Amino acid sequence: GWIRTVRRALGMTMTQLGRRLRISAPGVADLESRETNGSISLSRLQSAADALGCDLQIVFIPRVPLAEMVERQAFLK
């Protein structure tokens, strides 16, 4: 997951990140695990990003051009 990857890239221990988040090192391990399995909340992900000095960006990227999506949607109605 990104939390673990960024934490390690910064040379930060779980204990250090835990201090920033006001949780224990095992709590950080749980946080990293929840990110990996997709069960982390957006607010917790935002807190982790802040603690790591990162911005959290969540985007929707169309798989096909947006105009094509609109046209398909018109035929579904």
PDB file of C-alpha atoms in Angstrom:
ATOM      1  CA  GLY A   1       0.000   0.000   0.000  1.00  0.00           C
ATOM      2  CA  TRP A   2       0.909   3.637  -0.351  1.00  0.00           C
ATOM      3  CA  ILE A   3       1.081   4.359   3.379  1.00  0.00           C
ATOM      4  CA  ARG A   4       3.744   1.700   3.941  1.00  0.00           C
ATOM      5  CA  THR A   5       5.592   2.624   0.743  1.00  0.00           C
ATOM      6  CA  VAL A   6       5.792   6.332   1.564  1.00  0.00           C
ATOM      7  CA  ARG A   7       6.593   5.676   5.234  1.00  0.00           C
ATOM      8  CA  ARG A   8       9.485   3.414   4.275  1.00  0.00           C
ATOM      9  CA  ALA A   9      10.714   5.803   1.566  1.00  0.00           C
ATOM     10  CA  LEU A  10      10.871   8.513   4.234  1.00  0.00           C
ATOM     11  CA  GLY A  11      12.801   6.178   6.538  1.00  0.00           C
ATOM     12  CA  MET A  12      10.006   6.462   9.086  1.00  0.00           C
ATOM     13  CA  THR A  13       9.238   3.691  11.569  1.00  0.00           C
ATOM     14  CA  MET A  14       5.737   2.570  12.492  1.00  0.00           C
ATOM     15  CA  THR A  15       6.337   4.084  15.930  1.00  0.00           C
ATOM     16  CA  GLN A  16       7.206   7.472  14.419  1.00  0.00           C
ATOM     17  CA  LEU A  17       4.153   7.495  12.176  1.00  0.00           C
ATOM     18  CA  GLY A  18       2.068   6.291  15.091  1.00  0.00           C
ATOM     19  CA  ARG A  19       3.179   9.284  17.156  1.00  0.00           C
ATOM     20  CA  ARG A  20       2.060  11.627  14.392  1.00  0.00           C
ATOM     21  CA  LEU A  21      -1.309   9.873  14.190  1.00  0.00           C
ATOM     22  CA  ARG A  22      -1.589   9.407  17.970  1.00  0.00           C
ATOM     23  CA  ILE A  23      -1.861   5.636  17.619  1.00  0.00           C
ATOM     24  CA  SER A  24       0.418   2.715  18.522  1.00  0.00           C
ATOM     25  CA  ALA A  25       2.844   0.950  16.178  1.00  0.00           C
ATOM     26  CA  PRO A  26       0.428  -2.030  15.991  1.00  0.00           C
ATOM     27  CA  GLY A  27      -2.261   0.518  15.098  1.00  0.00           C
ATOM     28  CA  VAL A  28      -0.103   1.678  12.183  1.00  0.00           C
ATOM     29  CA  ALA A  29       0.323  -1.938  11.066  1.00  0.00           C
ATOM     30  CA  ASP A  30      -3.465  -2.300  11.151  1.00  0.00           C
ATOM     31  CA  LEU A  31      -3.881   0.963   9.232  1.00  0.00           C
ATOM     32  CA  GLU A  32      -1.460  -0.203   6.541  1.00  0.00           C
ATOM     33  CA  SER A  33      -3.232  -3.543   6.336  1.00  0.00           C
ATOM     34  CA  ARG A  34      -6.657  -1.898   6.023  1.00  0.00           C
ATOM     35  CA  GLU A  35      -5.355   0.304   3.216  1.00  0.00           C
ATOM     36  CA  THR A  36      -4.041  -2.751   1.372  1.00  0.00           C
ATOM     37  CA  ASN A  37      -7.290  -4.702   1.678  1.00  0.00           C
ATOM     38  CA  GLY A  38      -9.486  -1.708   0.843  1.00  0.00           C
ATOM     39  CA  SER A  39     -11.283  -1.364   4.179  1.00  0.00           C
ATOM     40  CA  ILE A  40      -9.743   1.956   5.266  1.00  0.00           C
ATOM     41  CA  SER A  41     -12.015   4.997   5.559  1.00  0.00           C
ATOM     42  CA  LEU A  42     -11.338   8.090   3.503  1.00  0.00           C
ATOM     43  CA  SER A  43     -10.940  10.204   6.638  1.00  0.00           C
ATOM     44  CA  ARG A  44      -8.305   7.809   8.014  1.00  0.00           C
ATOM     45  CA  LEU A  45      -6.524   7.772   4.661  1.00  0.00           C
ATOM     46  CA  GLN A  46      -6.519  11.599   4.723  1.00  0.00           C
ATOM     47  CA  SER A  47      -5.044  11.579   8.238  1.00  0.00           C
ATOM     48  CA  ALA A  48      -2.281   9.219   7.145  1.00  0.00           C
ATOM     49  CA  ALA A  49      -1.508  11.368   4.101  1.00  0.00           C
ATOM     50  CA  ASP A  50      -1.282  14.464   6.310  1.00  0.00           C
ATOM     51  CA  ALA A  51       1.001  12.670   8.763  1.00  0.00           C
ATOM     52  CA  LEU A  52       3.269  11.652   5.888  1.00  0.00           C
ATOM     53  CA  GLY A  53       3.350  15.181   4.439  1.00  0.00           C
ATOM     54  CA  CYS A  54       1.332  14.148   1.399  1.00  0.00           C
ATOM     55  CA  ASP A  55      -1.817  15.340  -0.332  1.00  0.00           C
ATOM     56  CA  LEU A  56      -4.556  12.778  -0.881  1.00  0.00           C
ATOM     57  CA  GLN A  57      -6.171  12.938  -4.310  1.00  0.00           C
ATOM     58  CA  ILE A  58      -9.036  10.708  -5.330  1.00  0.00           C
ATOM     59  CA  VAL A  59     -10.076  10.909  -8.966  1.00  0.00           C
ATOM     60  CA  PHE A  60     -12.451   9.269 -11.372  1.00  0.00           C
ATOM     61  CA  ILE A  61     -10.792   8.596 -14.720  1.00  0.00           C
ATOM     62  CA  PRO A  62     -13.176   7.575 -17.499  1.00  0.00           C
ATOM     63  CA  ARG A  63     -12.258   4.317 -19.214  1.00  0.00           C
ATOM     64  CA  VAL A  64     -13.617   5.684 -22.480  1.00  0.00           C
ATOM     65  CA  PRO A  65     -13.886   9.304 -23.679  1.00  0.00           C
ATOM     66  CA  LEU A  66     -16.535  11.211 -21.739  1.00  0.00           C
ATOM     67  CA  ALA A  67     -18.473  12.076 -24.929  1.00  0.00           C
ATOM     68  CA  GLU A  68     -18.756   8.360 -25.684  1.00  0.00           C
ATOM     69  CA  MET A  69     -20.007   7.683 -22.151  1.00  0.00           C
ATOM     70  CA  VAL A  70     -22.699  10.356 -22.562  1.00  0.00           C
ATOM     71  CA  GLU A  71     -23.785   8.854 -25.875  1.00  0.00           C
ATOM     72  CA  ARG A  72     -23.982   5.346 -24.387  1.00  0.00           C
ATOM     73  CA  GLN A  73     -25.959   6.687 -21.440  1.00  0.00           C
ATOM     74  CA  ALA A  74     -28.474   8.315 -23.815  1.00  0.00           C
ATOM     75  CA  PHE A  75     -29.211   4.917 -25.406  1.00  0.00           C
ATOM     76  CA  LEU A  76     -29.722   3.267 -22.008  1.00  0.00           C
ATOM     77  CA  LYS A  77     -32.552   5.600 -21.008  1.00  0.00           C
TER      78      LYS A  77
END
